[in-house]
Coordinates of C-alpha atoms and ligand atoms in Angstrom, one line a residue:
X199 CA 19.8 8.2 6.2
X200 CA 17.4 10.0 8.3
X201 CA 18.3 11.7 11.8
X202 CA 16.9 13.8 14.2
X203 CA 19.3 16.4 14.9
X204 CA 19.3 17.3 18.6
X205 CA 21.2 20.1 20.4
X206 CA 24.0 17.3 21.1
X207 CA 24.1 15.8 18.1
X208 CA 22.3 13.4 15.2
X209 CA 19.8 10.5 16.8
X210 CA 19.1 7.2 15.5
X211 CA 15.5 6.5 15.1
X212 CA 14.6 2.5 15.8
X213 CA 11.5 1.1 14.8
X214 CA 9.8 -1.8 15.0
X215 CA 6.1 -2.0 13.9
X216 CA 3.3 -4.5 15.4
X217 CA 0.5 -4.8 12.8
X218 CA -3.1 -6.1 13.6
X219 CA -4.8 -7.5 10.1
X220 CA -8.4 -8.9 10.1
X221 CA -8.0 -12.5 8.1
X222 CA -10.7 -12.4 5.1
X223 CA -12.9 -14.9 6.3
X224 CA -17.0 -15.5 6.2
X225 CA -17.1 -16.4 10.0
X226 CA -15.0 -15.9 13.0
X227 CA -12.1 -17.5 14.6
X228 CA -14.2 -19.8 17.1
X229 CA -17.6 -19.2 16.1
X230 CA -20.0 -19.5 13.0
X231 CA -21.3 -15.6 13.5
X232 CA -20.2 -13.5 10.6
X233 CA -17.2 -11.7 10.5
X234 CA -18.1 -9.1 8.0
X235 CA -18.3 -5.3 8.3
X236 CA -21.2 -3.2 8.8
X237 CA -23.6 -5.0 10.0
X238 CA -26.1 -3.3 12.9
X239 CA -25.0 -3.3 16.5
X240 CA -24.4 -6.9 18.1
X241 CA -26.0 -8.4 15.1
X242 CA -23.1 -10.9 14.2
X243 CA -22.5 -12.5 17.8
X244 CA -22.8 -16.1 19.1
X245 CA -22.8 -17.2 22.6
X246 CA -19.1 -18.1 22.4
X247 CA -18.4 -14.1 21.3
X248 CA -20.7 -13.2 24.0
X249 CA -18.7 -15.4 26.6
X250 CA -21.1 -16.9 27.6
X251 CA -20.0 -19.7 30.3
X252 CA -19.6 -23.5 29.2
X253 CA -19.2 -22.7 25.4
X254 CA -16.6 -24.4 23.5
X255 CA -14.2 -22.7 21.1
X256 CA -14.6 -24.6 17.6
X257 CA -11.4 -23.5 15.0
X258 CA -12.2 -22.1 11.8
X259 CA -10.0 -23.9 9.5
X260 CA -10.3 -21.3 6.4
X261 CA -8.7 -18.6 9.1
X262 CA -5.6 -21.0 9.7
X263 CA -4.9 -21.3 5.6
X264 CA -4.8 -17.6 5.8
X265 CA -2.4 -17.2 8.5
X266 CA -0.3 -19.9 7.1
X267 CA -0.9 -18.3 3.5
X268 CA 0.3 -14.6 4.9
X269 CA 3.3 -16.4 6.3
X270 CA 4.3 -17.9 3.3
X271 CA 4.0 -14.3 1.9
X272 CA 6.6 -12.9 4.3
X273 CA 8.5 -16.2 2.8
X274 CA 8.6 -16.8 6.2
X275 CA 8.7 -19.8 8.7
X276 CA 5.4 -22.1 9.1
X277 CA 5.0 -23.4 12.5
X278 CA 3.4 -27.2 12.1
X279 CA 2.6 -27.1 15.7
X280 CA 1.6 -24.2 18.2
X281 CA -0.4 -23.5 20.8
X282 CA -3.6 -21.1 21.6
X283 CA -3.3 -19.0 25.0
X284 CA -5.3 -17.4 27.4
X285 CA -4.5 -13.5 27.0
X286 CA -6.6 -12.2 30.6
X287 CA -7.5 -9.0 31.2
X288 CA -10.7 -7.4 32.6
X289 CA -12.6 -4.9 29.8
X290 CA -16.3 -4.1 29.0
X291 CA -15.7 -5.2 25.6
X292 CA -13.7 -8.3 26.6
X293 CA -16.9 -10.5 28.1
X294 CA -15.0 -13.5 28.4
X295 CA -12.2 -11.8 30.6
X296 CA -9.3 -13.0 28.0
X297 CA -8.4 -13.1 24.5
X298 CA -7.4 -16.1 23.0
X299 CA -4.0 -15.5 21.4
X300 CA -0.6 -17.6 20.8
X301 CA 2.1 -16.5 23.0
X302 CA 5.0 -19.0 22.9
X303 CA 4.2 -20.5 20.1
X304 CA 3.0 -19.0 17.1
X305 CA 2.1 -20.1 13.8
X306 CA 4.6 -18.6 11.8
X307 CA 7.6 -17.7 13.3
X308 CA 10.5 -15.6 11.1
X309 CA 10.2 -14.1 7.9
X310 CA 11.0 -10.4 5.7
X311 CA 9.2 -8.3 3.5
X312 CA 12.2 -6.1 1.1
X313 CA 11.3 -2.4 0.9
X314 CA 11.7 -0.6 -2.4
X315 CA 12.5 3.0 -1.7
X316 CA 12.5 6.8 -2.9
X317 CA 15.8 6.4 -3.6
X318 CA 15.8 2.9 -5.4
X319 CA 17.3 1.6 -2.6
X320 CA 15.9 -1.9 -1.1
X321 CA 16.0 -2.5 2.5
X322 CA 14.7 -6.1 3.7
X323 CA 13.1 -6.0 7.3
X324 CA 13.0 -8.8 8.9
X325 CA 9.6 -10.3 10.7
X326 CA 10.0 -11.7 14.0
X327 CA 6.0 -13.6 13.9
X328 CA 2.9 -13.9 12.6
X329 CA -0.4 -15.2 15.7
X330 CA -3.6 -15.9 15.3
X331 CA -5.7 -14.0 17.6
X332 CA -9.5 -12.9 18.7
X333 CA -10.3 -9.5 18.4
X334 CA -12.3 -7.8 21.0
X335 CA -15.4 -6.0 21.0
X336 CA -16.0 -2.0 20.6
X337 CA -17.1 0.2 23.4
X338 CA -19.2 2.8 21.8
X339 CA -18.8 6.3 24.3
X340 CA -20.2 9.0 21.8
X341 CA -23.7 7.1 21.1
X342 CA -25.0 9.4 24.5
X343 CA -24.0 11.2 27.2
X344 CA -24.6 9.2 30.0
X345 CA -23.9 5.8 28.9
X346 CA -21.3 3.5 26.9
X347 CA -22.9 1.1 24.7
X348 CA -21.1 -2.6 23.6
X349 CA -21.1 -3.9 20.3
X350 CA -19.8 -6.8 20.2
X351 CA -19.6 -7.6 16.4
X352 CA -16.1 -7.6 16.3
X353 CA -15.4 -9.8 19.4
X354 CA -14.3 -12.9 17.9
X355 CA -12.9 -12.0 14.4
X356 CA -9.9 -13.0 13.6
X357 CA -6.4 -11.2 13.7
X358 CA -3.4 -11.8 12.6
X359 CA -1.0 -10.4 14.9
X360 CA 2.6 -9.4 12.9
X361 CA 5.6 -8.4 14.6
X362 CA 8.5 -7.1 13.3
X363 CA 11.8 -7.2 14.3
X364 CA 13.2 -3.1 15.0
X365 CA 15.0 -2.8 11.5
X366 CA 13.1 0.5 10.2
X367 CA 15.1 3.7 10.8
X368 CA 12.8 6.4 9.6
X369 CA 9.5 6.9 8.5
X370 CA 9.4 6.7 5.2
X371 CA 10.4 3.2 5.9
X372 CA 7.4 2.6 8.3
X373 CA 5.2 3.6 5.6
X374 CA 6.9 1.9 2.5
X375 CA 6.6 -1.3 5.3
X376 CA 3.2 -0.7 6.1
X377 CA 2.0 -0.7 2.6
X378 CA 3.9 -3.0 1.0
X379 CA 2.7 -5.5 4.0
X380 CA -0.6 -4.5 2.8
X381 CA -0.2 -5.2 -0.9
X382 CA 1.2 -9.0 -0.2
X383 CA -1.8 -9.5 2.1
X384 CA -4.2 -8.0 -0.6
X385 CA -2.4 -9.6 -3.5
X386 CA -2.8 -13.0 -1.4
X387 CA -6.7 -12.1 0.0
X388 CA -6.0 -12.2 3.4
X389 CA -7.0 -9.5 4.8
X390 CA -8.4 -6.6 2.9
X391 CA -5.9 -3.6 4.4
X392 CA -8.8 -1.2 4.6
X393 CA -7.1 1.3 7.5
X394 CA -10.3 3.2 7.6
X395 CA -12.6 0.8 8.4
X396 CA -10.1 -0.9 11.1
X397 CA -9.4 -4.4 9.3
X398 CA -5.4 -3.3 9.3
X399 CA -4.1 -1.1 12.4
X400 CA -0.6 -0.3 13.4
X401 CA 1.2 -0.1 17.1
X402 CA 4.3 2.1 16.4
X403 CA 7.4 1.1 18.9
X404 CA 10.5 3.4 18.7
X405 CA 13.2 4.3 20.1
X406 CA 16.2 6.9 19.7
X407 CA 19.6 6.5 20.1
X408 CA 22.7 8.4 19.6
X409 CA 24.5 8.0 15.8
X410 CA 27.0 5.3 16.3
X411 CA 25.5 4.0 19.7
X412 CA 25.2 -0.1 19.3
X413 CA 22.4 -0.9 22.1
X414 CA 18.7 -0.2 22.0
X415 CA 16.8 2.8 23.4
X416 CA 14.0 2.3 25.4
X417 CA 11.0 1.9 23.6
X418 CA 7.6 3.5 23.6
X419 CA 4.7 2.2 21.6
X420 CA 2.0 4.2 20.1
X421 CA -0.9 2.1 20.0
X422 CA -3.5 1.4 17.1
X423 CA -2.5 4.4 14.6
X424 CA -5.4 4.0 11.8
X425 CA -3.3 5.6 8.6
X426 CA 0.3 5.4 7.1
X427 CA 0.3 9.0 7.2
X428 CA -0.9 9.3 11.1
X429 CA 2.0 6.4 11.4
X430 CA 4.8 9.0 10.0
X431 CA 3.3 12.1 12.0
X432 CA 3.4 10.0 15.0
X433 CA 7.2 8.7 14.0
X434 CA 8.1 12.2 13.6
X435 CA 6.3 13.6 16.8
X436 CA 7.4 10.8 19.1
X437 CA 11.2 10.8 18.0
X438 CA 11.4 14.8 18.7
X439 CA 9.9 14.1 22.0
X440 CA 12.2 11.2 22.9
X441 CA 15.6 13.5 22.1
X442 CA 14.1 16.1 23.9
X443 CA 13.7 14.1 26.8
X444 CA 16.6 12.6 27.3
X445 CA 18.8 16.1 26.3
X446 CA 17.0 17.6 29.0
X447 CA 18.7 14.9 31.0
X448 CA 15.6 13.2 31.6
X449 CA 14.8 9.5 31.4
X450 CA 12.2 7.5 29.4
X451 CA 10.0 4.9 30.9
X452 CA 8.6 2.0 29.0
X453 CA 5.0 3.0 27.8
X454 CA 2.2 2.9 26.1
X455 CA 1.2 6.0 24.3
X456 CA -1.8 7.3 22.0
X457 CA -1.2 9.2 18.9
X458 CA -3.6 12.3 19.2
X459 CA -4.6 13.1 15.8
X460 CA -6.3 16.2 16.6
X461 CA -3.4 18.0 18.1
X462 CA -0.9 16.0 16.4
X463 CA 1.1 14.7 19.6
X464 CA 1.3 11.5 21.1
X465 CA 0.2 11.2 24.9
X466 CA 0.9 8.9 27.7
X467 CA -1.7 6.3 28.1
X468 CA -0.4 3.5 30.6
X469 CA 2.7 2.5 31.7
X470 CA 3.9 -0.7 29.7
X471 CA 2.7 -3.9 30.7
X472 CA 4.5 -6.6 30.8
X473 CA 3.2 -10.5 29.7
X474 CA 3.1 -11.5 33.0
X475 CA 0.4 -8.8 33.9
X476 CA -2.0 -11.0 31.5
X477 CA -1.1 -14.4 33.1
X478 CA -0.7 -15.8 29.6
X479 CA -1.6 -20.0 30.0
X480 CA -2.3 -22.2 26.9
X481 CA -6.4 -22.2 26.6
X482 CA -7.2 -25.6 28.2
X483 CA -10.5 -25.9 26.1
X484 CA -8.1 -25.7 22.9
X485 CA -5.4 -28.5 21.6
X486 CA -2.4 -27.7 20.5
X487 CA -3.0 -26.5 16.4
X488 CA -1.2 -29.3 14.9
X489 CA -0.9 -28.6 10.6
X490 CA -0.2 -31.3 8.0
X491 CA 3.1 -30.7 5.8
X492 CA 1.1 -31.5 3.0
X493 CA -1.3 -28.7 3.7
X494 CA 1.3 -26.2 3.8
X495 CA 2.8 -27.0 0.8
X496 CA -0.8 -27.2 -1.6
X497 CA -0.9 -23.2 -0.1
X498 CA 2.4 -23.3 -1.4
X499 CA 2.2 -24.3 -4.9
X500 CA -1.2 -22.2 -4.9
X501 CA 0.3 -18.9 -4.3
X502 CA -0.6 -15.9 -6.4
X503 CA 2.6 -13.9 -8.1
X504 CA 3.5 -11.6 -5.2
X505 CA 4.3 -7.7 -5.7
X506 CA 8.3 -8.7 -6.2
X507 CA 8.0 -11.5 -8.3
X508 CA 5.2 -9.0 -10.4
X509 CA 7.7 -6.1 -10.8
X510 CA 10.5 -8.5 -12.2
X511 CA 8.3 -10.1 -14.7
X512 CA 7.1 -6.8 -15.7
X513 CA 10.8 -5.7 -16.1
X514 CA 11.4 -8.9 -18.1
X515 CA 8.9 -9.8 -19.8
X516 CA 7.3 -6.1 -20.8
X517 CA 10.6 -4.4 -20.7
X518 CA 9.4 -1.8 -18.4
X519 CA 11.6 0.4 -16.5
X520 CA 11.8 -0.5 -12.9
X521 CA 10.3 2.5 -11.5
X522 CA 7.2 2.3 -14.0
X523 CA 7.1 -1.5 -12.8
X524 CA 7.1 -0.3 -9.6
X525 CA 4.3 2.1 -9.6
X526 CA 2.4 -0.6 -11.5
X527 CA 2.5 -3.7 -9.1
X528 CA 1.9 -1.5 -6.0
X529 CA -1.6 -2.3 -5.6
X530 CA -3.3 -5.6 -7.5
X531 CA -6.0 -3.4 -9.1
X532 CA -3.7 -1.6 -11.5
X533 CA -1.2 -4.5 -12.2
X534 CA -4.1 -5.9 -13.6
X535 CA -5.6 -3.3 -15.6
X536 CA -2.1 -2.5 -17.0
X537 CA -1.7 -6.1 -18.1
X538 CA -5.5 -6.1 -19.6
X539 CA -4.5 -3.2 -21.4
X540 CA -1.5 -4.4 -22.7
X541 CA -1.9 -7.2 -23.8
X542 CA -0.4 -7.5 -27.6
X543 CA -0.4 -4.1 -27.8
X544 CA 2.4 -1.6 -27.1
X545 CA 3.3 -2.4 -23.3
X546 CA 5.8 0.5 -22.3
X547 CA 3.0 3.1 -24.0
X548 CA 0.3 1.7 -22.1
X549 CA 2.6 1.5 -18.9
X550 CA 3.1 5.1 -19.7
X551 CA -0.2 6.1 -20.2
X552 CA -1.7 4.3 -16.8
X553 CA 0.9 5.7 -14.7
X554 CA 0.5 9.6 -16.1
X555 CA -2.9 10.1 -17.8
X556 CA -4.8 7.8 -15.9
X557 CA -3.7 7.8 -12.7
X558 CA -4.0 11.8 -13.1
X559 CA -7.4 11.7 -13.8
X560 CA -8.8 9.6 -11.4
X561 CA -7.0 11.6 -9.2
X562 CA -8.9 14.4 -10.4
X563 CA -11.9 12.6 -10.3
X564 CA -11.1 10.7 -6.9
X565 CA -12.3 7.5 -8.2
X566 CA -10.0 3.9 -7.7
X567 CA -8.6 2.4 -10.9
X568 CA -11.8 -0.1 -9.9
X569 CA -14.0 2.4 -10.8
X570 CA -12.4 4.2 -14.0
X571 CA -14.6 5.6 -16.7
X572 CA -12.0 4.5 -19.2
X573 CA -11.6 0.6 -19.0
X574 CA -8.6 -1.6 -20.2
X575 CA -10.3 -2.5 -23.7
X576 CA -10.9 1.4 -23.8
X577 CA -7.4 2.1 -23.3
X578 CA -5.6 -0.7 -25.0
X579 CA -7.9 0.8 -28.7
X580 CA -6.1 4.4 -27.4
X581 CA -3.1 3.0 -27.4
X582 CA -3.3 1.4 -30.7
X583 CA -4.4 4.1 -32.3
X584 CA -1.0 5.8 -31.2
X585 CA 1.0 3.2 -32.6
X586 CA -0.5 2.7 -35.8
X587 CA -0.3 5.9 -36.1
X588 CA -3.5 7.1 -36.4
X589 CA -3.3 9.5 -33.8
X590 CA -0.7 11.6 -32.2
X591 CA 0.5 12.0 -29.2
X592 CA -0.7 14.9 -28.6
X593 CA -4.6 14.1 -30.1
X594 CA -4.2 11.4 -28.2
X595 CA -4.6 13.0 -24.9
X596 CA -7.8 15.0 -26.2
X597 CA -9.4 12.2 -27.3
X598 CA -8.5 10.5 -23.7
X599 CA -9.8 14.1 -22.2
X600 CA -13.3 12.9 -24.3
X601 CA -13.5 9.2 -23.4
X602 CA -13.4 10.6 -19.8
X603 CA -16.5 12.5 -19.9
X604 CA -18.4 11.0 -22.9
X605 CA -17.9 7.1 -22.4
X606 CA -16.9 6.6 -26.2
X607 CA -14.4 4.8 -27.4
X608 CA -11.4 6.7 -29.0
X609 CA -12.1 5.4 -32.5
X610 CA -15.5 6.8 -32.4
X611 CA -14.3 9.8 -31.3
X612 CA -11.7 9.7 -33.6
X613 CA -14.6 9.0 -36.7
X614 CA -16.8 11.6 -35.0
X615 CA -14.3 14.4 -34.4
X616 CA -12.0 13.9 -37.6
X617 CA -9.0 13.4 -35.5
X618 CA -7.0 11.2 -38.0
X619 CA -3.9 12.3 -37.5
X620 CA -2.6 13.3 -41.1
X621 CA 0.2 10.8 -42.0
X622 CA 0.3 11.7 -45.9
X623 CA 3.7 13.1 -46.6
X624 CA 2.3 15.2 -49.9
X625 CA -0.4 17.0 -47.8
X626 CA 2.3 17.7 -44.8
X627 CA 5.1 19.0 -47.3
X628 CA 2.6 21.1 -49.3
X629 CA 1.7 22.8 -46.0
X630 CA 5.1 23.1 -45.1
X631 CA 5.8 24.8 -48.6
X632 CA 3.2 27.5 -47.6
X633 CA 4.5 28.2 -44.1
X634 CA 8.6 28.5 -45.3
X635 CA 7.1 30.9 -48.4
X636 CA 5.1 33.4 -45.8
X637 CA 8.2 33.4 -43.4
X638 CA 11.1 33.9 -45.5
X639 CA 12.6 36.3 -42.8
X640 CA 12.6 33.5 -40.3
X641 CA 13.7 30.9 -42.6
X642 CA 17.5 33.2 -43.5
X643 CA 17.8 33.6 -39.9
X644 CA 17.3 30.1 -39.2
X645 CA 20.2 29.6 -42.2
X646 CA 22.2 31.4 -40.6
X647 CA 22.4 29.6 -37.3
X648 CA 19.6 30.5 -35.7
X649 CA 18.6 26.7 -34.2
X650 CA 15.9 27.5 -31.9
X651 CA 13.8 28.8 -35.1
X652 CA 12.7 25.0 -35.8
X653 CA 10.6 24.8 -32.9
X654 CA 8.8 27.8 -34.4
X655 CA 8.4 26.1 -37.9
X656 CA 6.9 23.3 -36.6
X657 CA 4.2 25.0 -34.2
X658 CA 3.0 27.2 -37.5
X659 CA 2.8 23.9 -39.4
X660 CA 1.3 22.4 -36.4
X661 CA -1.4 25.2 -36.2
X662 CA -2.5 25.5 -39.5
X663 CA -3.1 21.3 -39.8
X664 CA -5.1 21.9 -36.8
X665 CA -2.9 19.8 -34.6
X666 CA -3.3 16.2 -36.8
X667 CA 0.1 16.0 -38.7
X668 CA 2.3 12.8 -37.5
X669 CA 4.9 15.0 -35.9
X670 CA 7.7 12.6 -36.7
X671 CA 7.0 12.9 -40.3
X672 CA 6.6 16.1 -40.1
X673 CA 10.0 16.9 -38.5
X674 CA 11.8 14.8 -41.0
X675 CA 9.8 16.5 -43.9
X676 CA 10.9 20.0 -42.2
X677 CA 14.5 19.1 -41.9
X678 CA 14.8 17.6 -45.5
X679 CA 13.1 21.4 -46.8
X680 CA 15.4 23.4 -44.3
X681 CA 18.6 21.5 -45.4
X682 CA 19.8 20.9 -42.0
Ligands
ADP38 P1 5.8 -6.7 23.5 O1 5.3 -8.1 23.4 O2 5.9 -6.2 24.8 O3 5.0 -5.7 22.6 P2 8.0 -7.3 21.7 O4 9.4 -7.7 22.2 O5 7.2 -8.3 21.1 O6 7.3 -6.6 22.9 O7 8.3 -6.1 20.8 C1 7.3 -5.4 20.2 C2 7.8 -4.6 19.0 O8 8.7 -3.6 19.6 C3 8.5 -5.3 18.0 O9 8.0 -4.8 16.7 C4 10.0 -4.9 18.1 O10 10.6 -4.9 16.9 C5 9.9 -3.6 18.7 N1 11.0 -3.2 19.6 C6 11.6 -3.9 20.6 N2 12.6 -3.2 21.2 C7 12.6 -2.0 20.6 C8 13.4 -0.8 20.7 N3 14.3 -0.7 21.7 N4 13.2 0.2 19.9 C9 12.2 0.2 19.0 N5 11.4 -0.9 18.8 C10 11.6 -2.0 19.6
MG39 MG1 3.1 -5.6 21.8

């Protein structure tokens, strides 16, 4: 368990995370302007974005799958009626002077997502609800010096809003929450999870109390923290700050506060508002969103397999360990390449091989597993030739070193290179014969009890066969001569 420890004792840390996800959609949530990323300044807005007056919001019915598909996800509630609202506040980047939102009744309403853990623990948070929303526009203050400029490309797209209930207690849980939220919504391509680029951002609430204490802290939230390693410094920061406060004999207030990733503090930003300081009032130019069952239940039957349900097949069906199956299903990219890979070959090897040589060198090479030099037929021939036997394991990972920077396949390297590993008992033994003859010395010692010896056998066999002699034959071979 994680605690702070204060000068009075260990804290609790409470938190509950409020997650904004852009839905993967061509257009936005009322209006046919494009929702995509990128585009020049205030190139994607209609009049509706633009609140202009007398325009009607029109629903854009791919966005409501999505929604419903993410909460079926987070195996969660699906609202078949709920209602759009009026969110009002006054900001340059708001022209409308409200947001349209759902306030008391959302689309999806309570669900979990289960955690898997350092430890190989599993802790299921539960999700309180899932809103559509609009996003608002971005105020751009570093374009001059004088001026702020609007872009309103963003005003319009559509968010879902998800709330969870305040189950995490540390942050390697907020991050193990905040990325395994991400994989379901990329494994079910509903919103992309791109932190950087803004499509997924995070409001941190916590609070602290003392170890034992039943009731709830007051809370502050840390608003729109951009990475899952700015939301564990922020955690970290903010929980400090909170025992400090109140072991000083101080009080907290309810607030809203930034995380300044500069400086690495968080910073008061506004006292909390409250929803009566936005006037919420169902959006009178929107009926009630009313769903079919039948809709909900063709998402349903046309879900993708979800990380969980991934990770126990691959346990089952590939007999991987569940760490390895783990690793593997974390992000849809590499489930699939590992699958590709392994097909009819050799699974646990090739689960092995993309979790350490792979995954070191695109490491090394900072490239995705979308962009690897060495593709899934590449791999999969590797692979083979370790298990027929045609290479070692230990040729194996030069030949992999090769295929990195050359492009070839491993048998051509293999043909090119004369990497056969040697698998011809006569050719190993006679080599074997000559190493035992010019290390007699060694060889009496060994006799006489000297075990670690082997080791040393083996490397000089090793060496002179130039690194290609199937090492389990020649260990057998070794142990027959030795008489051991
Ligand atoms: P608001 O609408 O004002 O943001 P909510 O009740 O919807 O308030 O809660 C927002 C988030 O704060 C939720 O994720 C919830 O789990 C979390 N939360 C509520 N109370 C606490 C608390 N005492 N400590 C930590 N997190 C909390
Ligand atoms: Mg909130």
């Amino acid at each position: 368990m994680y605690y702070v420890q204060g000068q009075t004792g260990e804290w609790e840390v409470v938190i509950g995370l409020e997650v904004h996800a852009q839905i993967i959609s061509d257009s936005k949530l009322f209006s046919g302007a494009s929702a995509s990323f990128g585009a020049g300044p205030n190139e994607s807005v209609s009049f509706i974005d633009a609140g202009f007056p007398g325009m009607l919001p029109v629903i854009n019915e791919k966005c409501i799958e999505q929604a419903v598909k993410t909460g079926l996800g987070l195996k969660a509630q699906i609202n078949l009626r709920s209602v759009f609202d009026r969110k009002n506040y006054f900001y340059a980047d708001l022209p409308s002077g409200y947001q349209i939102s759902q306030f008391k009744h959302p689309i999806v309403g309570k669900g979990e997502i289960s955690l898997d853990l350092e430890n190989g623990e599993t802790r299921v948070i539960g999700i309180t609800r899932l809103h559509l929303e609009q996003d608002a526009g971005k105020s751009l203050h570093d374009q001059s010096a004088d001026d702020t400029f609007i872009d309103l490309n963003r005003a319009g797209v559509a968010l879902m809003e998800i709330v969870s209930e305040p189950d995490m207690r540390s942050p390697e849980e907020a991050g193990a929450y905040v990325k395994k939220l991400r994989a379901i919504m990329r494994y079910l391509g509903t919103c992309d999870g791109n932190m950087d680029e803004g499509s997924m951002r995070c409001d941190v609430n916590l609070s602290v109390r003392k170890r034992g204490v039943k009731e709830l802290g007051t809370r502050c939230e840390i608003k729109n923290v951009n990475s899952i390693k700015f939301v564990q410094q922020a955690i970290e920061y903010e929980a400090q700050r909170q025992v400090e406060v109140l072991e000083g004999g101080g009080k907290l207030v309810q607030e809203t506060r930034l995380w300044d990733t500069g400086k690495g503090v968080t910073r008061s930003m506004r006292s909390k508002e409250n929803a009566h300081d936005y006037r919420y009032f169902p959006d009178p130019d929107l009926l009630p969103l009313v769903l079919e069952a039948s809709m909900v239940e063709k998402i349903k039957a046309e879900l993708p397999e979800l990380p969980d349900e991934k990770k126990n097949r691959f346990i089952t069906e590939y007999g991987l360990k569940p760490y390895d199956a783990l690793v593997l299903v974390a992000e849809k990219a590499t489930a699939d390449f590992f699958e590709k890979a392994a097909k009819g070959g050799d699974a646990k090897l090739t689960a092995n091989w993309v979790t350490t040589e792979l995954f070191g060198a695109l490491n090394k090479l900072g490239k995705s597993i979308e962009e690897s030099p060495v593709s899934e037929e590449m791999l999969k021939e590797l692979v083979g030739l370790i298990s027929d036997r045609t290479l070692s394991g230990r040729l194996a990972k030069d030949v992999f070193e090769d295929m990195l920077s050359s492009n070839k396949t491993a048998k051509a390297i293999v043909e090119e290179k004369g990497l056969k590993q040697v698998s011809d008992s006569g050719a190993i033994e006679k080599i074997i014969d000559e190493v035992l003859a010019a290390n007699a010395d060694k060889v009496a010692e060994y006799k006489s009890g000297k075990d670690k010896l082997f080791g040393f056998f083996v490397g000089q066999v090793m060496k002179a066969m130039g690194g290609k002699a199937n090492p389990t034959m020649l260990n057998e071979l070794l142990k027959n001569k030795l008489g051991k």
